[in-house]
Structure formats: structure tokens, C-alpha cells
Short mmCIF file of C-alpha atoms and ligand atoms in Angstrom, two decimals:
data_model
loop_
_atom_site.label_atom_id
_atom_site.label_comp_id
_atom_site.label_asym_id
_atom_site.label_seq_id
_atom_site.Cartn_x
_atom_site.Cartn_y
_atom_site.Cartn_z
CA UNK A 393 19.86 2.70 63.24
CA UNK A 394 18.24 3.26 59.62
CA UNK A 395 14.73 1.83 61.16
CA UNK A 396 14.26 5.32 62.62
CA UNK A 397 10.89 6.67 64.56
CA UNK A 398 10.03 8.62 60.62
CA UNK A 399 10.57 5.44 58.55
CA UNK A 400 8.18 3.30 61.12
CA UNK A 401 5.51 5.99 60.71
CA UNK A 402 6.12 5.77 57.48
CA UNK A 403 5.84 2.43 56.87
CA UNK A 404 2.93 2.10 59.90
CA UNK A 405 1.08 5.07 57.13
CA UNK A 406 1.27 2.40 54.00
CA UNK A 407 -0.60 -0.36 56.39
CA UNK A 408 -2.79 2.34 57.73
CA UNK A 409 -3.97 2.92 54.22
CA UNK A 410 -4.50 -0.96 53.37
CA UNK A 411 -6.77 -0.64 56.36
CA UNK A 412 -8.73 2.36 54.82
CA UNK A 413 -9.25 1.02 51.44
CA UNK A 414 -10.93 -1.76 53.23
CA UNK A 415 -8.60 -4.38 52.17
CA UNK A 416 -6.86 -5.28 55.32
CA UNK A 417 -7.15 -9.01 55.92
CA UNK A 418 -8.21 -10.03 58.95
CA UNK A 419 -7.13 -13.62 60.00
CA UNK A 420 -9.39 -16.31 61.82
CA UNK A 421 -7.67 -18.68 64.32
CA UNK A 422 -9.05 -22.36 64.03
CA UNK A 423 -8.29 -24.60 67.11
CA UNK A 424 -9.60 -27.82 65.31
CA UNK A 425 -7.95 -29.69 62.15
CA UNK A 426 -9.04 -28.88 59.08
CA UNK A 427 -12.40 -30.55 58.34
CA UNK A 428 -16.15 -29.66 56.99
CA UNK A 429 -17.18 -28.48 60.67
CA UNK A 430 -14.12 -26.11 62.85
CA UNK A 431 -13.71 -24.81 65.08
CA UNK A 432 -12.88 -20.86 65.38
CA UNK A 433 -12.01 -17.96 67.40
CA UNK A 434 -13.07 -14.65 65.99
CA UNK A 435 -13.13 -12.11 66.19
CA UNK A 436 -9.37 -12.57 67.97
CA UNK A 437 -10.06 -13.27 71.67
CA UNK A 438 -13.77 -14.20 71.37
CA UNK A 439 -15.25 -17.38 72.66
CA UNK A 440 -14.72 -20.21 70.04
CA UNK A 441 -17.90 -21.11 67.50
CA UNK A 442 -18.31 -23.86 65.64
CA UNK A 443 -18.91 -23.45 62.46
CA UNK A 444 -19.61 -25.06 58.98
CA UNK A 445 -16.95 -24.72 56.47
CA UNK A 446 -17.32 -23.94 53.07
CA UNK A 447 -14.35 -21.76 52.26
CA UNK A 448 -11.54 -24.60 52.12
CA UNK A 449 -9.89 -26.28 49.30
CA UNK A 450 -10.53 -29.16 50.77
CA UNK A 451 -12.11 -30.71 48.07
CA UNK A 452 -11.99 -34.42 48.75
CA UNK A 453 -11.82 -33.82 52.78
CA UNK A 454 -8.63 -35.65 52.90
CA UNK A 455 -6.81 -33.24 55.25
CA UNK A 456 -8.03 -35.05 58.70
CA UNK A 457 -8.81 -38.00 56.69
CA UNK A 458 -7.97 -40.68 59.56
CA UNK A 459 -6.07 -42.48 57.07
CA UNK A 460 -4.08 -39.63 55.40
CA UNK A 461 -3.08 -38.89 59.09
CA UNK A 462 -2.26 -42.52 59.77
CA UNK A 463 -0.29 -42.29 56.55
CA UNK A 464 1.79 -39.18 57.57
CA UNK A 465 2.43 -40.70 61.01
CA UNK A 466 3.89 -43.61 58.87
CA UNK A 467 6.16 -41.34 56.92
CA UNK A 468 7.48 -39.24 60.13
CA UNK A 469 8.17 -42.55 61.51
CA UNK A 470 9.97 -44.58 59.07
CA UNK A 471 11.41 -41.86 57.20
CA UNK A 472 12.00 -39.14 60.01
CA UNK A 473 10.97 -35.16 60.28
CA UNK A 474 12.89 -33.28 57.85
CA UNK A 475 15.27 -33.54 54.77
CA UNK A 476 17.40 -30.74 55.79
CA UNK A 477 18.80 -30.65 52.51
CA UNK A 478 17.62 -29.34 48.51
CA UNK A 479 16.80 -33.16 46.53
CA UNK A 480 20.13 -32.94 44.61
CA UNK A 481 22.62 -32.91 47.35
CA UNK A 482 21.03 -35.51 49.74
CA UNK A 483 17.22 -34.45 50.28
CA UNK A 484 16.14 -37.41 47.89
CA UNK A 485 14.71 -40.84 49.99
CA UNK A 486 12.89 -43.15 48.18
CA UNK A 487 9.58 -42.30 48.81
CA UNK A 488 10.23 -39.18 46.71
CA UNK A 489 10.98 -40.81 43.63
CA UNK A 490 7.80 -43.32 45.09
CA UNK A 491 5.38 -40.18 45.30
CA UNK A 492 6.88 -38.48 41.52
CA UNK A 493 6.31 -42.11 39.81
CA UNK A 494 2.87 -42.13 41.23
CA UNK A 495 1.65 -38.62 40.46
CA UNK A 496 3.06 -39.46 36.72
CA UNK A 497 0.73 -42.28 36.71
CA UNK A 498 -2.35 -40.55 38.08
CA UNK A 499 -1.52 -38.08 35.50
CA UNK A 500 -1.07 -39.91 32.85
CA UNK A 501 2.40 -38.13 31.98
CA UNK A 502 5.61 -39.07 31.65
CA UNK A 503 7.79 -37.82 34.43
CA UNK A 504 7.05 -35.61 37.40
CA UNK A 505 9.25 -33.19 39.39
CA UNK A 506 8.30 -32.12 43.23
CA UNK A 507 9.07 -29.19 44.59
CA UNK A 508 8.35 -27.53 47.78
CA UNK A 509 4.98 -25.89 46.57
CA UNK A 510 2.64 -25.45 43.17
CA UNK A 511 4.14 -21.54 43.71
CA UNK A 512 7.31 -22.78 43.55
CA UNK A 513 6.75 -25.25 40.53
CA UNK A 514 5.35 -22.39 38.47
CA UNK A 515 8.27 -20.44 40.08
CA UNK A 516 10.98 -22.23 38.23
CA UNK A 517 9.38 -23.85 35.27
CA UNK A 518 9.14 -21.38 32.64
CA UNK A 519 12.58 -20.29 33.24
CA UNK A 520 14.15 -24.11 33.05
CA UNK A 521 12.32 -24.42 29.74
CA UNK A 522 11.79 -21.21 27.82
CA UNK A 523 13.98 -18.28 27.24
CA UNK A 524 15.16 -15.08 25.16
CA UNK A 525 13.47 -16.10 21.24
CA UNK A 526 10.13 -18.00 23.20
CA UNK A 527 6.86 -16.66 23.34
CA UNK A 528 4.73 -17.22 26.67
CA UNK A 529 1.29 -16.57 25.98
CA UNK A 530 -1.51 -16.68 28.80
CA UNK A 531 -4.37 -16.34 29.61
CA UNK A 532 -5.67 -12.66 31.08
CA UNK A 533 -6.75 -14.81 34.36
CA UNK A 534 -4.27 -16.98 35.43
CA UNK A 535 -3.10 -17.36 38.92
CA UNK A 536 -0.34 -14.97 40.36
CA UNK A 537 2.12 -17.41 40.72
CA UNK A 538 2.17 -18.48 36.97
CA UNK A 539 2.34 -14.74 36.32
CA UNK A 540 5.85 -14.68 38.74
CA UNK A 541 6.77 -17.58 37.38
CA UNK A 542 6.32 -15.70 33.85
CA UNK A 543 8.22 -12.73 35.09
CA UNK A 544 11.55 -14.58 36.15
CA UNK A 545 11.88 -15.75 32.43
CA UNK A 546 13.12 -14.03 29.37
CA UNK A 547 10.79 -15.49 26.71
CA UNK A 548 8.15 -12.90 24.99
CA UNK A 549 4.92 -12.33 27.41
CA UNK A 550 1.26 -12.27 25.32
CA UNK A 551 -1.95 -12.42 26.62
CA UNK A 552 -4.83 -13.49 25.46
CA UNK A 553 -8.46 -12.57 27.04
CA UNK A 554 -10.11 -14.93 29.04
CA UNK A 555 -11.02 -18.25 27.53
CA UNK A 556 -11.33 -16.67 23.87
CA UNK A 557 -10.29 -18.77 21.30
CA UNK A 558 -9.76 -16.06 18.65
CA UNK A 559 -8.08 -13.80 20.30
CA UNK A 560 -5.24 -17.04 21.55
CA UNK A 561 -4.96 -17.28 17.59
CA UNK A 562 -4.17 -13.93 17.00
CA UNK A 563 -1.35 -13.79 19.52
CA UNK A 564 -0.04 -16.68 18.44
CA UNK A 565 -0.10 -15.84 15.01
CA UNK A 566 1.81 -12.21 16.09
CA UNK A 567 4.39 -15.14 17.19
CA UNK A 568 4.36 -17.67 14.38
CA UNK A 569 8.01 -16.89 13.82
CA UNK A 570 9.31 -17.30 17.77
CA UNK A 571 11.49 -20.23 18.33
CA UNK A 572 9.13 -21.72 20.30
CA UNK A 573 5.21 -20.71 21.69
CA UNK A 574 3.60 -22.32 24.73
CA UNK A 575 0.29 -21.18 25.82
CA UNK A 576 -0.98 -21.15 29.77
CA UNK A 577 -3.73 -21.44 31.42
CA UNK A 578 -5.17 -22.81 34.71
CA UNK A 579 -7.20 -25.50 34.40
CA UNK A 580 -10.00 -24.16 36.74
CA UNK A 581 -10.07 -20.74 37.38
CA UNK A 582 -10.24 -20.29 41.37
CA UNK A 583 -12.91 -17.22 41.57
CA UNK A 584 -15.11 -18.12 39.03
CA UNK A 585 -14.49 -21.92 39.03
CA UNK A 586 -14.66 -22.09 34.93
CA UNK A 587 -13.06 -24.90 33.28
CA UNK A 588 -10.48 -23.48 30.41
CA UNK A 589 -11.88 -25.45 27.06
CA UNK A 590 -8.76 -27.25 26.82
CA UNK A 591 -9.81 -29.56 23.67
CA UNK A 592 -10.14 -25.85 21.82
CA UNK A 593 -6.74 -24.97 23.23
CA UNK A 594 -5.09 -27.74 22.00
CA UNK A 595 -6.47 -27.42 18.64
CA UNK A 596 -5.32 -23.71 18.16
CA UNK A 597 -1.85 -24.53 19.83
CA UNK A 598 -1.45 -27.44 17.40
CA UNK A 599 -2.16 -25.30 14.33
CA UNK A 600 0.86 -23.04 15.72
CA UNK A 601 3.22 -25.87 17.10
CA UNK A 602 2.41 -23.93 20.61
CA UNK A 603 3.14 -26.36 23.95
CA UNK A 604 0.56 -26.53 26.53
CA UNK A 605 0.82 -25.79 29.78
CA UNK A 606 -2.05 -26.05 32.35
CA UNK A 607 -2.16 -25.44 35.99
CA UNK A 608 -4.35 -27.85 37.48
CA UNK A 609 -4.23 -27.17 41.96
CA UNK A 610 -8.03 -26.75 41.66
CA UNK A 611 -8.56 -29.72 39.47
CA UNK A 612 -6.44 -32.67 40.14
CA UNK A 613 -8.10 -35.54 42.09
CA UNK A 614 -11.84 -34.55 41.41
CA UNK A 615 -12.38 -33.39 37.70
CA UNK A 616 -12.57 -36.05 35.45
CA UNK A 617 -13.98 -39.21 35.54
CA UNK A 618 -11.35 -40.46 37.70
CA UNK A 619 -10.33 -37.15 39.50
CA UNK A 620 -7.21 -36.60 37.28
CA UNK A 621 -7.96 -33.02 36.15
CA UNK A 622 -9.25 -31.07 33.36
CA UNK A 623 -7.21 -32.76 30.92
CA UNK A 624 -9.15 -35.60 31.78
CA UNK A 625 -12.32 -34.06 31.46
CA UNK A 626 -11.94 -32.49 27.74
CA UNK A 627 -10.00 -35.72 26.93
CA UNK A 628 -6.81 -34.36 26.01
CA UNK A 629 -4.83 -36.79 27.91
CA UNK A 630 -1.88 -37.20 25.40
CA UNK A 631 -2.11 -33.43 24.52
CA UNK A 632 -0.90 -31.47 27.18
CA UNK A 633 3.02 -31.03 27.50
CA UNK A 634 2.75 -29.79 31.38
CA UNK A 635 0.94 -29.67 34.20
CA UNK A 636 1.72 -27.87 37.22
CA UNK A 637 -0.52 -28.82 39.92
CA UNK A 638 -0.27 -28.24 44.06
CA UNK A 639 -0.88 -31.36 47.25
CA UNK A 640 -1.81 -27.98 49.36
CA UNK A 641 -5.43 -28.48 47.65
CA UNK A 642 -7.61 -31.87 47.16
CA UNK A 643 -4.72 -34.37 47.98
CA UNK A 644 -3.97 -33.76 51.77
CA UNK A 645 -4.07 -30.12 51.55
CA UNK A 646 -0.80 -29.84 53.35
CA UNK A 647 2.18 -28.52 51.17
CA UNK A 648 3.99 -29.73 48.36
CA UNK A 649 3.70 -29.54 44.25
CA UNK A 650 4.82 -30.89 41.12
CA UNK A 651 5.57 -29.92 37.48
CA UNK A 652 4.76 -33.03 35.88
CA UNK A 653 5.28 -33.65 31.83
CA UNK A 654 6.63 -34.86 29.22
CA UNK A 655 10.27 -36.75 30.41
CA UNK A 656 12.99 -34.03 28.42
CA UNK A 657 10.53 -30.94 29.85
CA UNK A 658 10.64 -32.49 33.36
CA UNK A 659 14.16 -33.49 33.17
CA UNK A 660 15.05 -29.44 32.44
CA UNK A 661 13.57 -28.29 35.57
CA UNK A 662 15.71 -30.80 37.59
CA UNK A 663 18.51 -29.37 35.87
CA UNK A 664 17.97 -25.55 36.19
CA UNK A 665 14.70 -24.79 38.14
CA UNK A 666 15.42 -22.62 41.03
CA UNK A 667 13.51 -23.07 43.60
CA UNK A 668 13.85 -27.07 42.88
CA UNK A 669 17.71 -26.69 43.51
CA UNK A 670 17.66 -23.85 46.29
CA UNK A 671 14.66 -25.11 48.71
CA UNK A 672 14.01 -27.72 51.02
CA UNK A 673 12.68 -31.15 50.26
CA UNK A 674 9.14 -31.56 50.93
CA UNK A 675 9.01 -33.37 54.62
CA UNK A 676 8.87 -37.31 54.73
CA UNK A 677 5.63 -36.75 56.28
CA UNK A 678 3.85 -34.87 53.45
CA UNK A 679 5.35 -37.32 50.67
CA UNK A 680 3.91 -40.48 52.82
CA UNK A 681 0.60 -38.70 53.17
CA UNK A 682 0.25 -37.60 49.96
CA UNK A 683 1.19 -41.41 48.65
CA UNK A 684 -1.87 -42.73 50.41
CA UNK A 685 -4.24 -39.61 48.70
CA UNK A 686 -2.98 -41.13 45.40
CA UNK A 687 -3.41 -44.71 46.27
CA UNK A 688 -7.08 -44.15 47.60
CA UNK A 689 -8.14 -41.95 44.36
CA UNK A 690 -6.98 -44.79 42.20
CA UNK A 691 -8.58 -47.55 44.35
CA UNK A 692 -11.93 -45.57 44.12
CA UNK A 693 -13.64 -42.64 42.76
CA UNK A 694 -16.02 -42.49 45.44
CA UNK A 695 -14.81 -39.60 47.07
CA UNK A 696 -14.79 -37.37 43.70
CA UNK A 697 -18.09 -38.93 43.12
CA UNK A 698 -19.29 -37.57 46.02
CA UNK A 699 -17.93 -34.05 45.48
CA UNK A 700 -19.53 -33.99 42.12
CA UNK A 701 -23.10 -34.69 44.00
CA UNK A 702 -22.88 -32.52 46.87
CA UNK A 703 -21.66 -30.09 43.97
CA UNK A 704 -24.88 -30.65 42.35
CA UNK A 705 -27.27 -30.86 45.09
CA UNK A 706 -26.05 -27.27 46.76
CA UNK A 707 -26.12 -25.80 42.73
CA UNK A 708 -29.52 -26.90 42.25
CA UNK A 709 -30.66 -25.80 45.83
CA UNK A 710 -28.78 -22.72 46.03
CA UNK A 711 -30.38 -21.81 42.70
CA UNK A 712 -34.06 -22.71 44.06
CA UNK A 713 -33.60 -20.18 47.08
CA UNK A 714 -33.40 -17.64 44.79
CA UNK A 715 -29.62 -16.83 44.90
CA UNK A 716 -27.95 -16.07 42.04
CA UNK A 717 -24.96 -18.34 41.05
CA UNK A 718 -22.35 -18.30 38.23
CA UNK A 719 -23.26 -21.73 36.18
CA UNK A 720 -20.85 -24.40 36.19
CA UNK A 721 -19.47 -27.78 36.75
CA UNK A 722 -16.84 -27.67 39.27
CA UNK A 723 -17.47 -27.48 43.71
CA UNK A 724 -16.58 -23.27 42.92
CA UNK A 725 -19.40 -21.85 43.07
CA UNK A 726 -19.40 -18.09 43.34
CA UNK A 727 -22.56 -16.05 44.98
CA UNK A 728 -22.78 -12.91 42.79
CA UNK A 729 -23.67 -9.80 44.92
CA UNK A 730 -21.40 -7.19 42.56
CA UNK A 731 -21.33 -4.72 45.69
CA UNK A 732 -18.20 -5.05 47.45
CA UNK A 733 -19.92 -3.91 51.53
CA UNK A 734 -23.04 -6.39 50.59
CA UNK A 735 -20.85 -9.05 50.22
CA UNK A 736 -18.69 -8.41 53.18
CA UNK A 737 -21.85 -7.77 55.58
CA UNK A 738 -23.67 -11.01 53.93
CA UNK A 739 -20.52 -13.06 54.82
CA UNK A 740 -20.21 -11.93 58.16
CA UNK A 741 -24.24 -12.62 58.61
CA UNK A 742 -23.36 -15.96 57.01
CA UNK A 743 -20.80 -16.37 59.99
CA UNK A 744 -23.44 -15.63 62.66
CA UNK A 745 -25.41 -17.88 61.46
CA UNK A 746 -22.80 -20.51 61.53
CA UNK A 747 -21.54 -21.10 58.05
CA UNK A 748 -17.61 -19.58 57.60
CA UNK A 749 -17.77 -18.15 53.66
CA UNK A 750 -15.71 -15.25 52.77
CA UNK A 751 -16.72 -12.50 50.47
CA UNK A 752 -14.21 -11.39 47.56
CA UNK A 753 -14.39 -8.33 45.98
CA UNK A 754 -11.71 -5.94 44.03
CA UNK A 755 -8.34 -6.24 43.67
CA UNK A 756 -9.16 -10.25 44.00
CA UNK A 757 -11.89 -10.40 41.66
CA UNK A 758 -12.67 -7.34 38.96
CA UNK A 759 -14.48 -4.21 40.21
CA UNK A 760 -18.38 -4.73 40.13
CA UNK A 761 -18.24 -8.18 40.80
CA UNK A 762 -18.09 -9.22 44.46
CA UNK A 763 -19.49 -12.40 45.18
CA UNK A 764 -19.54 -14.89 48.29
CA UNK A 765 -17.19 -18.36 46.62
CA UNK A 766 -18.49 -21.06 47.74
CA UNK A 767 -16.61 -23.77 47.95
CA UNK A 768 -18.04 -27.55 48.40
CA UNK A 769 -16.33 -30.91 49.81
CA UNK A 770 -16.65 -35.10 50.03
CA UNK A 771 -16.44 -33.78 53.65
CA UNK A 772 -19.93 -31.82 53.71
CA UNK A 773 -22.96 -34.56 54.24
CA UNK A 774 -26.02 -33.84 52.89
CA UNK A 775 -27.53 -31.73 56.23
CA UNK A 776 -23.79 -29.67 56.20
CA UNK A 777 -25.55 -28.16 52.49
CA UNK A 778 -29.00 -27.60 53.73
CA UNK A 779 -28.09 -25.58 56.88
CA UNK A 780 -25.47 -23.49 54.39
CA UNK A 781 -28.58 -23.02 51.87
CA UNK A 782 -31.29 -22.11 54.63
CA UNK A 783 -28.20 -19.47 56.27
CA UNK A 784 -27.74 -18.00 52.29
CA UNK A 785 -31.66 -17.78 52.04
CA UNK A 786 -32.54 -16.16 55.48
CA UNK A 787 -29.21 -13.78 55.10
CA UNK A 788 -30.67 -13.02 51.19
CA UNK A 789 -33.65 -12.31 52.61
CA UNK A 790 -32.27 -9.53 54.95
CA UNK A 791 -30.89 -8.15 52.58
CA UNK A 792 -33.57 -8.16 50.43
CA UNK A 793 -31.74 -9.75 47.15
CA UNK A 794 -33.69 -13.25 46.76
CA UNK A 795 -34.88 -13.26 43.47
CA UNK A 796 -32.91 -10.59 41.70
CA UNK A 797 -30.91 -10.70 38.72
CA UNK A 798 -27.51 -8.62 38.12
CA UNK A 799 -29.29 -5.57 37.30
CA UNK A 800 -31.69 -6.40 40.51
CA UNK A 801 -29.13 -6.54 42.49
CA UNK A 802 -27.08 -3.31 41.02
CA UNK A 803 -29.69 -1.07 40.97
CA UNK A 804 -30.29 -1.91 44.59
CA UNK A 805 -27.21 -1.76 46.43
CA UNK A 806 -25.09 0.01 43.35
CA UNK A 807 -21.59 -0.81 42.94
C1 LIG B 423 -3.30 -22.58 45.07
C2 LIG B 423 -2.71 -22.42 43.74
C3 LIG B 423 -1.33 -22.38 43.56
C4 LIG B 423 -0.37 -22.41 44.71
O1 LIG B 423 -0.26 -23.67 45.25
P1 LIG B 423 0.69 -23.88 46.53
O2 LIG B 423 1.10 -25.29 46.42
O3 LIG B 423 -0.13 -23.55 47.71
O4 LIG B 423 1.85 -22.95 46.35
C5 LIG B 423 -0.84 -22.30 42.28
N1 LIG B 423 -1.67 -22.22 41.20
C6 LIG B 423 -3.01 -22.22 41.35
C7 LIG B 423 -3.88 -22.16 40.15
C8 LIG B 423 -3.57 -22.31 42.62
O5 LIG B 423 -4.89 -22.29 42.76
#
């Protein structure tokens, strides 16, 4: 037996010293759906609270939306459980190729691909498309999947820091004489919910003939006007080549992404990307669902509307209790506290006080700059964002930080 008694101490060691680092993570059990109030057990065995959510990426509170449910009961009914088969050999029903044309229209692109997951999209995409002679250039930020995705293809990899426009020039430039250039980015940034300037992107790719590619999961069905992303936003509709985007977020939150783009880019990824051709369909029940997410985001914008307000309302009030926010115009909204301990003790005063927010510090977000992300829904009414303000100001004032700037803040707990 190679799993001998040393090589499980050995392994049990490596977990033992995740646990000292203090960044074991601890799971919460939640015995309700998904919704702005849950309900959870924690720690693992305790009575059940319930408590206020503002940790979900459930932007638009679709994922017990009665009618999303109704919708996936639809699906499992007419359509049946599961696929049990990849799309090419005989995972493909109609409302697959119902759901792709759909997203492509909500997009405002030309043809969309599904595939199991937005990991799995960015997975397979850069591989189908790009190879040995292409230059990938990204962003210092983006997600880890895009950087996986990056990995499993042979093109050139460049990055460029965060958002600066000069320094995407200059790597391009180093590239002018690649076959091709496409530069990445996610559309919103997760832990500091920035928007990438995509009309600047597209104007320093177009001076290089560099592709776009944006990854929109924390964008599509809320930014914009009409909730179609951040191309939508910086109107640059017609200007980027691909968007990779996730259902696991705003739409339905279940599983389930797309690459979506223009029809030859699309139609490589059916042709070569992996995990398109080597995983499961996405269940019946998560294309029906996620139909009716798209149907009721084009019927109204209400729902986004009412993100963008309760967005607003808990910036402005957040900001009057003397907390001290990252600016911005998406429902991120991070809680800078820079010490990694203060922002693990503040969350878990936050919980006691009924209000589930999670604190991030290093390796997910750079050393020095923990922060409580705050995350806002069309679920949460009105008295949902007062309670969570009135927790953040009596939990601040505990802990003494109302008030305080960065260096307040630093020179009081350190980092
Ligand atoms: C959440 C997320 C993903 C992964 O989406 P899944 O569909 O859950 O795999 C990919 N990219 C970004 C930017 C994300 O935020």
C-alpha cells in the first residue's frame, strides 16, 4: 500500500500548516436556499442563526427567484435530469441552442458557446484560438481561471499592471511583430469591484490590431444600462471580440458559462475546446432556468435598477458611518481594514450581530490590504442595508476605527 502511516503524516503536516498560516477555510452549512436572509449553522454543530447575507453573488437575487425555480422545474420536466453525454455526441436538446441564441442576443455578439462553467470556458478558449507565434497579454489581476486557461496554451504570456494604459502599450508594442495579440481582462475585478476602462482598451488594442477579450461573471445582467456588462457600460458594444462570462453569478447563480463572440472565434472552441468536448452538458434544468433569467432582464431592467440603488444607498451610508470604502460603481464594495486579524475578528463580530460578510486578506487580496467585500443584491430591501450599516458602525466602533483613514487605521492595528 503506497498510502503508508509516513506519507499520511506527511500529507496530514502540509494541511496542518495551511491551518497555522491562518488560511484554513472554514465552511458554513446553510439549510435555506440561497436568498438575502439564510439560514446557517456555524460554527459546525451549533444551533442555526439567521442571518443577513451580503457575501453572495447573487446580484439580481434570482437564485430562489419563484420564477427561476418554476422555470427549472419546467426544464427537469419537459426535458429530463441529465444529458449524460459531452454536446457533440448527443448532449445537445434544443433548449441549448435556445439558451446560446439568447445569451448572443443579450450580448449583443454573434455566436455563443456553453460549457459546463465560466472556469471551464476560460479553460478551453485561449487554447481553441491562440497558439505557438500569439501573444496573450493580461492584465496583472485577472481571475485564476483566465490565468489556467492562459497556461494550457502555447501563445506568448505578457502582463500588463493593473488597469494602466501605458504600460498595455508597451507590451504590446514588445509584440507588434506576433502573429496575432489579444489582450485580457475581467470586466469587474471581484475584490476590488473596479470596472477595467474598456473604451481605453480598445483604443490601444486597435492601434496594435490586438483582440479583446473580457471576462464579464461579475458584470453580465446588472452593468450597463440594460444589465449586459461592462461592454455596455463604456459603449464598446461592437468592439469586443469575446466575452467569457459565468450563469453561477447574477443569472440563477447555479452553474453553467459561455464564451460568447464573434461567429469564426466561437465556432473554434466548438471545434477544439477541451473541456467543451470532454465534459458534461449543462443539466436541462439549469439551461431552462437560466432562459427565464434572460427573458426577465430583457423584459425589464427593474431588477438591475434596483441593484444599482441599493448599491448607492449602502455606498453613501456606509460612507456616512465613518467606514472607509474603496470608491466605485459596481454592488463590490470592499471595507478596507489593511490588517489581516482586524478583518477576520470584525467579520466574525459582523456575524454575531447577524450580518454573514467574510473578511479577505493575503494570498486573496495583496498583503496590507485586508478588507471586509461587501457584496449588495435586488434581493436586500431597504431595512436588509440599514441593519448591515448599524452592525458595520457598532462593530467599527469596537474596534475603534470609525473615522480613520489608511494611515488611521495602519498605525493602529499595523499590518
Ligand atoms: C466566478 C468567476 C469565474 C468562474 O465562474 P464559474 O462559472 O463558477 O466557473 C470566472 N471568472 C471570473 C472573473 C469569475 O468571477
Amino acid at each position: 500500500m503506497a498510502y503508508s502511516h509516513e506519507m499520511r503524516a506527511a500529507f496530514a503536516d502540509e494541511i496542518k500548516e495551511i491551518k497555522e498560516s491562518g488560511l484554513f477555510k472554514e465552511k458554513r452549512f446553510i439549510h435555506s436556499p440561497q436568498d438575502a436572509e439564510i439560514e446557517v449553522e456555524y460554527p459546525e454543530g451549533a444551533e442555526k442563526d439567521r442571518v443577513l447575507n451580503f457575501c453572495a453573488n447573487n446580484y439580481l437575487g434570482f437564485s430562489s427567484h419563484p420564477e427561476v425555480v418554476q422555470a427549472a422545474h419546467r426544464g427537469l420536466d419537459e426535458r429530463g435530469y441529465g444529458m449524460s453525454s459531452v454536446r457533440f455526441i448527443c448532449g445537445t436538446q434544443d433548449i441549448h441552442r435556445e439558451l446560446q441564441d439568447k445569451v448572443t442576443a443579450f450580448l449583443g455578439m454573434e455566436d455563443t458557446l456553453l460549457f459546463p462553467s465560466c472556469m471551464d470556458a476560460n479553460a478551453g478558449v485561449f487554447e481553441a484560438i491562440f497558439g505557438k507565434g500569439d501573444a496573450i497579454i493580461s492584465d496583472r489581476l485577472i481571475h485564476a481561471s483566465l490565468i489556467d486557461g492562459i497556461r494550457l496554451c502555447k501563445a506568448d504570456r505578457e502582463i500588463f499592471e493593473h488597469m494602466d494604459m501605458g504600460d498595455l502599450r508597451n507590451k504590446l508594442e514588445a509584440h507588434r511583430d506576433k502573429r496575432r495579440r489579444v489582450v485580457v481582462t475581467d470586466g469587474v475585478f471581484s475584490m476590488d469591484g473596479d470596472m477595467a476602462p474598456l473604451r481605453e482598451i480598445c483604443d490601444v488594442a486597435d492601434e496594435f490590431d490586438a483582440l479583446v477579450l473580457v471576462d464579464d461573471s461579475h458584470a453580465t445582467g446588472f452593468i450597463g444600462k440594460k444589465g449586459r456588462g461592462t461592454h455596455e457600460f463604456f459603449d464598446v458594444m461592437d468592439r469586443v471580440d469575446i466575452i467569457t462570462t459565468t450563469f453561477g453569478k447574477a443569472l440563477g447563480g447555479a452553474s453553467g458559462g459561455c464564451v460568447s463572440g464573434r461567429r469564426e472565434l466561437v465556432e473554434l472552441c466548438r471545434q477544439r475546446a477541451r473541456p467543451y468536448l470532454f465534459s458534461n452538458s449543462v443539466s436541462p434544468v439549469i439551461v431552462s432556468a437560466t432562459i427565464r433569467v434572460l427573458e426577465l432582464l430583457t423584459e425589464t431592467t427593474e431588477r438591475r435598477d434596483k441593484l444599482e440603488e441599493n448599491t448607492a444607498y449602502f455606498r453613501k451610508k456606509i460612507a456616512e458611518a465613518g467606514l472607509n470604502v474603496r470608491p466605485g460603481d459596481t454592488p463590490i464594495v470592499p471595507v478596507m481594514l489593511y490588517n489581516a486579524k482586524l478583518a477576520n475578528d470584525m467579520a466574525r463580530d459582523m456575524y454575531a450581530e447577524g450580518i454573514y460578510v467574510i473578511g479577505f486578506f493575503y494570498p486573496v487580496v495583496p498583503k496590507g490590504e485586508a478588507r471586509i467585500r461587501v457584496q449588495l443584491s435586488a434581493a436586500h430591501e431597504k431595512a436588509h442595508i440599514d441593519k448591515c450599516v448599524e452592525a458595520f458602525r457598532k462593530v467599527g466602533e469596537k474596534h475603534g476605527i470609525l473615522g480613520l483613514d489608511e494611515k488611521g487605521i495602519v498605525d493602529k492595528y499595523g499590518l
